[in-house]
GROMACS .gro file of C-alpha atoms in nm:
model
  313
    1UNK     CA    1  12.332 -21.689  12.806
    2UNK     CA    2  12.616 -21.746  12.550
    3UNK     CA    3  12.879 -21.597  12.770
    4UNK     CA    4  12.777 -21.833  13.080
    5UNK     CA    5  12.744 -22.145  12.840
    6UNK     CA    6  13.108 -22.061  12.692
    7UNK     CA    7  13.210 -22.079  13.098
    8UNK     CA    8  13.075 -22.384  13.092
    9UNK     CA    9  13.229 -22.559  12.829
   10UNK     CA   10  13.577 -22.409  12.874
   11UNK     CA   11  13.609 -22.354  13.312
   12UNK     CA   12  13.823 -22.167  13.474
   13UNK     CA   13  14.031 -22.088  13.122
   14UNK     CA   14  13.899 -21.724  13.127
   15UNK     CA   15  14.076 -21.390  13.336
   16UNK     CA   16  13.801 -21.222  13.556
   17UNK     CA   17  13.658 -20.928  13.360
   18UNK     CA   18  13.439 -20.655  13.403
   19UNK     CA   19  13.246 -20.583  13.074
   20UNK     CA   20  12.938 -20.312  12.931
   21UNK     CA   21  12.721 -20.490  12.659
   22UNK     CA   22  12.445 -20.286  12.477
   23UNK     CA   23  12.125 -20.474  12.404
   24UNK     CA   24  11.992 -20.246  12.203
   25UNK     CA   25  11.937 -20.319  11.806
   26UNK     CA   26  12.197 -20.044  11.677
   27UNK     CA   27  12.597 -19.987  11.776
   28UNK     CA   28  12.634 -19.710  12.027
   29UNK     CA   29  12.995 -19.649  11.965
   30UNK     CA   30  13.005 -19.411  11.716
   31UNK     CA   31  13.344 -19.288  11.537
   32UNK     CA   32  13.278 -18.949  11.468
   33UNK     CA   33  13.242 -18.875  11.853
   34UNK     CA   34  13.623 -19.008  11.891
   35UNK     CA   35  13.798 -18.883  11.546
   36UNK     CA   36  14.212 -18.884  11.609
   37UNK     CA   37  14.155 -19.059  11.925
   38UNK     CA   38  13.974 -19.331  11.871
   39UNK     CA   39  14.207 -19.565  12.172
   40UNK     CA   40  13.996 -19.333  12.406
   41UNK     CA   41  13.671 -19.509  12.293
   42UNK     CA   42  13.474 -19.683  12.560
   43UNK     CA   43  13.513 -20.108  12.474
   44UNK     CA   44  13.160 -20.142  12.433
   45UNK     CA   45  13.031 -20.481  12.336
   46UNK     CA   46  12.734 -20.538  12.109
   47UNK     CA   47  12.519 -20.765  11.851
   48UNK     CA   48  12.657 -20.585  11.562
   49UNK     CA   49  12.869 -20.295  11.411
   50UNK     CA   50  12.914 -20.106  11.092
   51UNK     CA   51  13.165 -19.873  10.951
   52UNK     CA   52  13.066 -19.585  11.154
   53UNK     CA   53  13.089 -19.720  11.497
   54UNK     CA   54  13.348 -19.899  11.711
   55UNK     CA   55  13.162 -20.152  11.926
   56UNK     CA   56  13.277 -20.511  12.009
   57UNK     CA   57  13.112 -20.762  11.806
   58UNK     CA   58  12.958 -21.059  11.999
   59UNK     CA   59  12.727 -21.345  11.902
   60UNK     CA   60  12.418 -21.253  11.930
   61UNK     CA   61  12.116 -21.440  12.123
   62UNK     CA   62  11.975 -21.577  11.825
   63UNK     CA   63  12.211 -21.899  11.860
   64UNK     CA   64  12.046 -22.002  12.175
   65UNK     CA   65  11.707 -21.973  12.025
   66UNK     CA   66  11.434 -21.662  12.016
   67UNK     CA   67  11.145 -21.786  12.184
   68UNK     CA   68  10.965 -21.445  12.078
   69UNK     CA   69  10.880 -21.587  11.748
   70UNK     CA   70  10.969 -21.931  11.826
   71UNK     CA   71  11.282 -22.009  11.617
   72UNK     CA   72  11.482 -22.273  11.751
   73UNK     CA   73  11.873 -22.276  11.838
   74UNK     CA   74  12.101 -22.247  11.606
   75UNK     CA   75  12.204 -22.615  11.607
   76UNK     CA   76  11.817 -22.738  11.578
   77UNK     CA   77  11.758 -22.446  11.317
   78UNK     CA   78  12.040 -22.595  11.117
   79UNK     CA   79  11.929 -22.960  11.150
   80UNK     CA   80  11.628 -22.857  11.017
   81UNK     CA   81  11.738 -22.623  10.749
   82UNK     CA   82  11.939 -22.945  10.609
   83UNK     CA   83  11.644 -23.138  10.643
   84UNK     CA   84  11.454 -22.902  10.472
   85UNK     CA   85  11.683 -22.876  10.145
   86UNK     CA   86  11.642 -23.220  10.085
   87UNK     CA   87  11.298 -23.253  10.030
   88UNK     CA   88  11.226 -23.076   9.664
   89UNK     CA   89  11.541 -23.029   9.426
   90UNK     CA   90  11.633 -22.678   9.353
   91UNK     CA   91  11.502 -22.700   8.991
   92UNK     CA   92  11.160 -22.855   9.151
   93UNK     CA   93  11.116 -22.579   9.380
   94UNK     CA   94  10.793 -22.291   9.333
   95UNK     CA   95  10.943 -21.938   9.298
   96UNK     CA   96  10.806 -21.817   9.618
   97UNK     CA   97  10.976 -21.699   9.950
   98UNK     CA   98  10.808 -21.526  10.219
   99UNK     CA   99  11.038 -21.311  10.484
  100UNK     CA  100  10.927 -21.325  10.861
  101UNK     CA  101  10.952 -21.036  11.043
  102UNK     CA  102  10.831 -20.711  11.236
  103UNK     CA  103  10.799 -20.433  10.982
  104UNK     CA  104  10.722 -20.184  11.211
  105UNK     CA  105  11.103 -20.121  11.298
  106UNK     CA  106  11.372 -19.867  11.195
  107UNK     CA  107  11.379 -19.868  10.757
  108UNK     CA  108  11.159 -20.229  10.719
  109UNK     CA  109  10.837 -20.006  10.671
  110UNK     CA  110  11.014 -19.913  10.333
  111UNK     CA  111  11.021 -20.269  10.216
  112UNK     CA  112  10.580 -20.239  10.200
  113UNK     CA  113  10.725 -19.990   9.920
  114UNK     CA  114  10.823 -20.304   9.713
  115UNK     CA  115  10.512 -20.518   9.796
  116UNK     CA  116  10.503 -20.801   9.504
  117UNK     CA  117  10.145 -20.867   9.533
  118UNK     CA  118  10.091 -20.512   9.447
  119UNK     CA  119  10.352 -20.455   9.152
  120UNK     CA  120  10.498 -20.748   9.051
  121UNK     CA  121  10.208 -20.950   8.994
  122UNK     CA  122  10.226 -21.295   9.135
  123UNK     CA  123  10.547 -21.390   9.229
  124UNK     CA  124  10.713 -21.358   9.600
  125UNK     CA  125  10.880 -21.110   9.664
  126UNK     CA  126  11.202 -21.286   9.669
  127UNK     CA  127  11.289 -21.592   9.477
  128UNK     CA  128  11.350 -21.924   9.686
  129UNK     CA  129  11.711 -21.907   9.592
  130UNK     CA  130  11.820 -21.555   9.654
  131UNK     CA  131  11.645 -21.488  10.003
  132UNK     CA  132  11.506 -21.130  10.065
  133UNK     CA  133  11.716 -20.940  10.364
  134UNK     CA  134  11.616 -20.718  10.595
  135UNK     CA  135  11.735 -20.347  10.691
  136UNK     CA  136  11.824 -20.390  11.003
  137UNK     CA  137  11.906 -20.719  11.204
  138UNK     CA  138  12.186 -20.904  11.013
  139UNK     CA  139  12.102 -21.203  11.278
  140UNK     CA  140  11.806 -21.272  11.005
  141UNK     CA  141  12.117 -21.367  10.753
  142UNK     CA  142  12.108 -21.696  10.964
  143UNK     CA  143  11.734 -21.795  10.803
  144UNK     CA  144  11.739 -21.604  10.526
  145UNK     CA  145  12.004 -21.553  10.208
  146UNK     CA  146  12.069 -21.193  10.147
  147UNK     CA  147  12.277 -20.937  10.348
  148UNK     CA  148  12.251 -20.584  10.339
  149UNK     CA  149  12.637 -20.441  10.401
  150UNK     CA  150  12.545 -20.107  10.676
  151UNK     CA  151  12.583 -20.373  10.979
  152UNK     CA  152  12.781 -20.664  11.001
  153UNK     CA  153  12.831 -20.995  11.265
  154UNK     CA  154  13.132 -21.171  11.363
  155UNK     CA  155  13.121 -21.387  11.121
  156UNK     CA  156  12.990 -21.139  10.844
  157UNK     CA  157  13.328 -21.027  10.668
  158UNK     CA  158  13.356 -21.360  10.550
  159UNK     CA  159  13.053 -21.370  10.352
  160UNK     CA  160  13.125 -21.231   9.959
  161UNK     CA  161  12.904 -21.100   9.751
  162UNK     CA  162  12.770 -21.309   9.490
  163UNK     CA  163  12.951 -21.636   9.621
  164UNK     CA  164  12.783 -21.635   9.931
  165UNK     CA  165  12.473 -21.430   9.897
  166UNK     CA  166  12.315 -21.178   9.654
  167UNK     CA  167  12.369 -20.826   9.727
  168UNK     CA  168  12.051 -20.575   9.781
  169UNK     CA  169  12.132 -20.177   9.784
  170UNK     CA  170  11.948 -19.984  10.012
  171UNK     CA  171  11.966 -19.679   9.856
  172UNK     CA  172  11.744 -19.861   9.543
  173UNK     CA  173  11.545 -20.091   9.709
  174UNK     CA  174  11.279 -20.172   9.525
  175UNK     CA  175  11.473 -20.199   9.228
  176UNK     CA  176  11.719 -20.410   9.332
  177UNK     CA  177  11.525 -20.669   9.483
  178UNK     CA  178  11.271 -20.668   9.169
  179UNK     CA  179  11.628 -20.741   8.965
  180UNK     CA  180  11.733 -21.041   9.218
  181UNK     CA  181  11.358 -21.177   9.179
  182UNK     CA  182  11.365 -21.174   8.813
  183UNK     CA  183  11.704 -21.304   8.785
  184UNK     CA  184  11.597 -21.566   9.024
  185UNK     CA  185  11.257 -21.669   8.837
  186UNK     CA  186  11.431 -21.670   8.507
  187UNK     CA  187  11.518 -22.039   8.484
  188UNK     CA  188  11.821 -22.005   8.213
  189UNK     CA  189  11.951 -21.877   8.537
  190UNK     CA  190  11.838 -22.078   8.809
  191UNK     CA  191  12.119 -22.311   8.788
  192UNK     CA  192  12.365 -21.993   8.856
  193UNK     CA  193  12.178 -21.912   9.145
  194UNK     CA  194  12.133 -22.238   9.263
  195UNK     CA  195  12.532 -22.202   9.298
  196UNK     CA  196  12.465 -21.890   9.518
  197UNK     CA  197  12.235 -22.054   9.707
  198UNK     CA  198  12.421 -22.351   9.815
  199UNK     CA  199  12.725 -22.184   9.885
  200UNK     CA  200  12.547 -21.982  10.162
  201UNK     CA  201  12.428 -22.323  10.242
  202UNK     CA  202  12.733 -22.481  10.263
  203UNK     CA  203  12.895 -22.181  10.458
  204UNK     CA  204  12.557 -22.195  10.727
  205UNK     CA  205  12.633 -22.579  10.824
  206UNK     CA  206  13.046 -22.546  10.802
  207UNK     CA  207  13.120 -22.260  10.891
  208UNK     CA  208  12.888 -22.137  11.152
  209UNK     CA  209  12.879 -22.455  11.346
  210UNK     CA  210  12.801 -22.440  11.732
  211UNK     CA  211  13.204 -22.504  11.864
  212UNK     CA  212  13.346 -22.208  11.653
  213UNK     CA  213  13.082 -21.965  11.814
  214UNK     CA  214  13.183 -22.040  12.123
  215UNK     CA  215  13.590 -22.047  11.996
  216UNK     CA  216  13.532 -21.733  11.904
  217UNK     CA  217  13.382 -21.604  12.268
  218UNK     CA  218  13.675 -21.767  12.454
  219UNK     CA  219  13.950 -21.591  12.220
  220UNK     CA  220  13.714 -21.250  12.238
  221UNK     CA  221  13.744 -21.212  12.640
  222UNK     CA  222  14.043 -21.387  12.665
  223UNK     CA  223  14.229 -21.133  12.412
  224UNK     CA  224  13.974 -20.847  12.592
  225UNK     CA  225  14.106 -20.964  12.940
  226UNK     CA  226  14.479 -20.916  12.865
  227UNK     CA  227  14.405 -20.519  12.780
  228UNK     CA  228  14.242 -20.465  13.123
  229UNK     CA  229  14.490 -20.281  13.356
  230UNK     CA  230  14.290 -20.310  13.719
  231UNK     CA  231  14.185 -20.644  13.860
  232UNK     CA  232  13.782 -20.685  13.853
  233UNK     CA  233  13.601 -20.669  14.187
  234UNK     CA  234  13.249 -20.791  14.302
  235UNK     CA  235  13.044 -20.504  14.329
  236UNK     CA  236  12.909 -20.491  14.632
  237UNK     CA  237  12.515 -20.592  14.605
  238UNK     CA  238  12.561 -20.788  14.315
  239UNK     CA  239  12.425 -21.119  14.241
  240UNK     CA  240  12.547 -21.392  14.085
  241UNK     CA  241  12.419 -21.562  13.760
  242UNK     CA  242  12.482 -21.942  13.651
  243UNK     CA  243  12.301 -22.062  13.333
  244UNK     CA  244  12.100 -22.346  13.609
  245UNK     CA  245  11.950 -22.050  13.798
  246UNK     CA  246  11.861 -21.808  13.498
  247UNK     CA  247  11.688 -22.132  13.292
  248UNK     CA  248  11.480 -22.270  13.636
  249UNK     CA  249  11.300 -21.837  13.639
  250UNK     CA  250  11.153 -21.866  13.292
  251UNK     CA  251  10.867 -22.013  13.203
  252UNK     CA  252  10.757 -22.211  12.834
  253UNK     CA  253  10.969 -22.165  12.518
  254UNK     CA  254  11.229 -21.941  12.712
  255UNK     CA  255  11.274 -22.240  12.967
  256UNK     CA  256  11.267 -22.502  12.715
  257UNK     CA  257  11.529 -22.355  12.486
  258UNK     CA  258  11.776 -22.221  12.729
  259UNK     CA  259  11.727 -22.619  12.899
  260UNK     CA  260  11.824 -22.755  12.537
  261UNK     CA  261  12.117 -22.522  12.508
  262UNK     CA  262  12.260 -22.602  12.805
  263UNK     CA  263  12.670 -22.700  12.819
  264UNK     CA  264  12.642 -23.047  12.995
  265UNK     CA  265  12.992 -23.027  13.076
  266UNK     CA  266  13.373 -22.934  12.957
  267UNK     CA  267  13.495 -22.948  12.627
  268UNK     CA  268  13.726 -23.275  12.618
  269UNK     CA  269  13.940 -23.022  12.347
  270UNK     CA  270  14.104 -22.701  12.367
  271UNK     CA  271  13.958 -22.387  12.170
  272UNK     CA  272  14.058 -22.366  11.861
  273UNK     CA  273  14.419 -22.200  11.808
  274UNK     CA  274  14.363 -21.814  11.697
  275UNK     CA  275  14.567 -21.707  11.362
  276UNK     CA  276  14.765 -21.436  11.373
  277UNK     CA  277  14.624 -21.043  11.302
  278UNK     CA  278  14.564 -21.017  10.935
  279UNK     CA  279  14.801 -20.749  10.771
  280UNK     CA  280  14.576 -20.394  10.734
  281UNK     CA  281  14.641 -20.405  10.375
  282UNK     CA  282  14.509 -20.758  10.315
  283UNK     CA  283  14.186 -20.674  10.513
  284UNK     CA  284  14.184 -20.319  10.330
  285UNK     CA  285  14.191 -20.496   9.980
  286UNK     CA  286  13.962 -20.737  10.084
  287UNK     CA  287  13.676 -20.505  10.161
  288UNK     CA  288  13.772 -20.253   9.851
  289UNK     CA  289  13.732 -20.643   9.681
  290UNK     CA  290  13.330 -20.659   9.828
  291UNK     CA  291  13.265 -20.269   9.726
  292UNK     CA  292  13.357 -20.369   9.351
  293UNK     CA  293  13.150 -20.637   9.332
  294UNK     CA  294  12.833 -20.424   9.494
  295UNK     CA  295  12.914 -20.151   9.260
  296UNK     CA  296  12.913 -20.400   8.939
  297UNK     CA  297  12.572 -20.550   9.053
  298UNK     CA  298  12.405 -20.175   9.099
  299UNK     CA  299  12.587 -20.103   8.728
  300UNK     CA  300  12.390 -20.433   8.659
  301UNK     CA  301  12.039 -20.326   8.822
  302UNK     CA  302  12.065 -20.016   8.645
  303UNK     CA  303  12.099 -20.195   8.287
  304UNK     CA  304  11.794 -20.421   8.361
  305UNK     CA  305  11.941 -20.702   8.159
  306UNK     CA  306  11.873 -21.040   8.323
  307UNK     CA  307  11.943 -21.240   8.064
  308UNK     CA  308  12.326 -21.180   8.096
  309UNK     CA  309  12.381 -21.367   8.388
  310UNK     CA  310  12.513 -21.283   8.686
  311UNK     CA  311  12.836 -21.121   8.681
  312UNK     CA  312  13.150 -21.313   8.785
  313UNK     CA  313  13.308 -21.242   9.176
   0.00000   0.00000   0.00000
């Protein structure tokens, strides 16, 4: 749906192109499979990839609404988001969270190992202000505050640690969310994380605004088209897809959202202007940058002092 709305707003600016895109939750790609040669990798597009794989990140169907458990598009999820924030001051707010989602997936059934209710008494098990992540689908970073770092988005790199979002290590679950909890309900501290909070706040509405999602489409197959080395054909038997014809076969939520997303015409601007490749070594110190501050909040965890604050970025 993304791909035909980007065609939409930005017609006939895009090479023809022949693409494979997994649906599946978890990068196929892997890099082990292609050691020394990894040029030889098939460009496989996908929702997501980690450090281990080499799939092509794309937006993921989230922004044009999941009418499975009836969250909105992203534009109407932010409006409302805002909307939300304003109506009880940070300070105000109860220390409860709730995180919405199908446990019975992948590593979630692990987080029924750090069941609040159970352990921790009465509280949530994550505070309002630090968000509790999930193991799997970083999409869920979009409506919730905390990241864990084994997959990432397009946009996830520029997230940091402790700015953006508090950090949750997989490998000590429990633990570390119990830490971000009581760091969270400790209100000496509440003010620090409030900082947290509304940074990833502030990064949601500015940063991940509708236009620079589809930007960063058009510059992904347009860059993508240049490498191909055969001109695309129409297969034969295939049939064509506009975003009219795939909204008028659904039915109720799916209809209705993929109606409300709809590109009523072309952009009266051109796509944003793509900077130059980042040098390796900045992007290299960058991430060594993020691992640092993981490792200092697990060296934190493990000392079980909340009173100290959380540590600097």
């Amino acid at each position: 749906m993304g791909i035909l709305q980007q065609l939409r707003l930005y017609p006939g600016r895009l090479p023809d192109l022949y693409i494979m895109f997994e649906c599946g939750d978890v990068p196929v790609i892997k890099k082990e499979n292609y050691t020394g040669n990894e040029a030889n990798a098939p460009p496989w597009f996908h929702y997501y990839k980690a450090g281990f794989t080499l799939d092509i990140i794309s937006p993921d169907w989230s922004f044009w609404g999941w009418p499975e458990i009836n969250i909105k598009a992203w534009e109407a999820s932010k409006d409302d988001l805002r909307e939300g924030n304003k109506k009880v001051h940070w300070m105000d707010r109860l220390l409860y969270a709730f995180w919405k989602g199908n446990l019975y997936t992948s590593d979630r059934m692990r987080l029924l190992d750090c069941n609040s209710t159970e352990h921790w008494g009465v509280g949530g098990a994550c505070d309002t202000g630090l968000g509790c992540g999930n193991l799997t689908w970083v999409q869920d970073f979009k409506f919730s505050r905390s990241v864990l770092p084994q997959f990432c988005e397009f946009f996830t790199r520029s997230l940091q640690p402790i700015k953006h979002y508090w950090p949750i290590n997989p490998n000590d679950l429990c633990r570390s969310i119990k830490f971000a909890v009581d760091l969270g309900n400790k209100h000496t501290e509440r003010v620090k994380t409030h900082k947290i909070g509304r940074a990833g706040n502030n990064f949601v509405q500015q940063e991940l605004m509708m236009n620079y999602v589809y930007d960063y489409i058009f510059h992904l197959l347009n860059e993508y088209g240049k490498l191909l080395r055969y001109k695309p054909t129409i297969p034969e038997g295939a049939v064509e897809v506009c975003s009219g014809t795939l909204a008028c076969q659904m039915e109720g939520l799916d209809r209705k959202f993929k109606m409300d997303t709809t590109v009523k015409g072309p952009s009266l601007t051109n796509p944003c202007s793509m900077p130059p490749p980042q040098d390796p070594q900045m992007v290299k110190d960058f991430l060594v940058k993020q691992e640092k501050i993981r490792k200092k909040v697990d060296k934190w965890v493990a000392q079980g002092n909340v009173g100290q604050g959380p540590p600097n970025e």
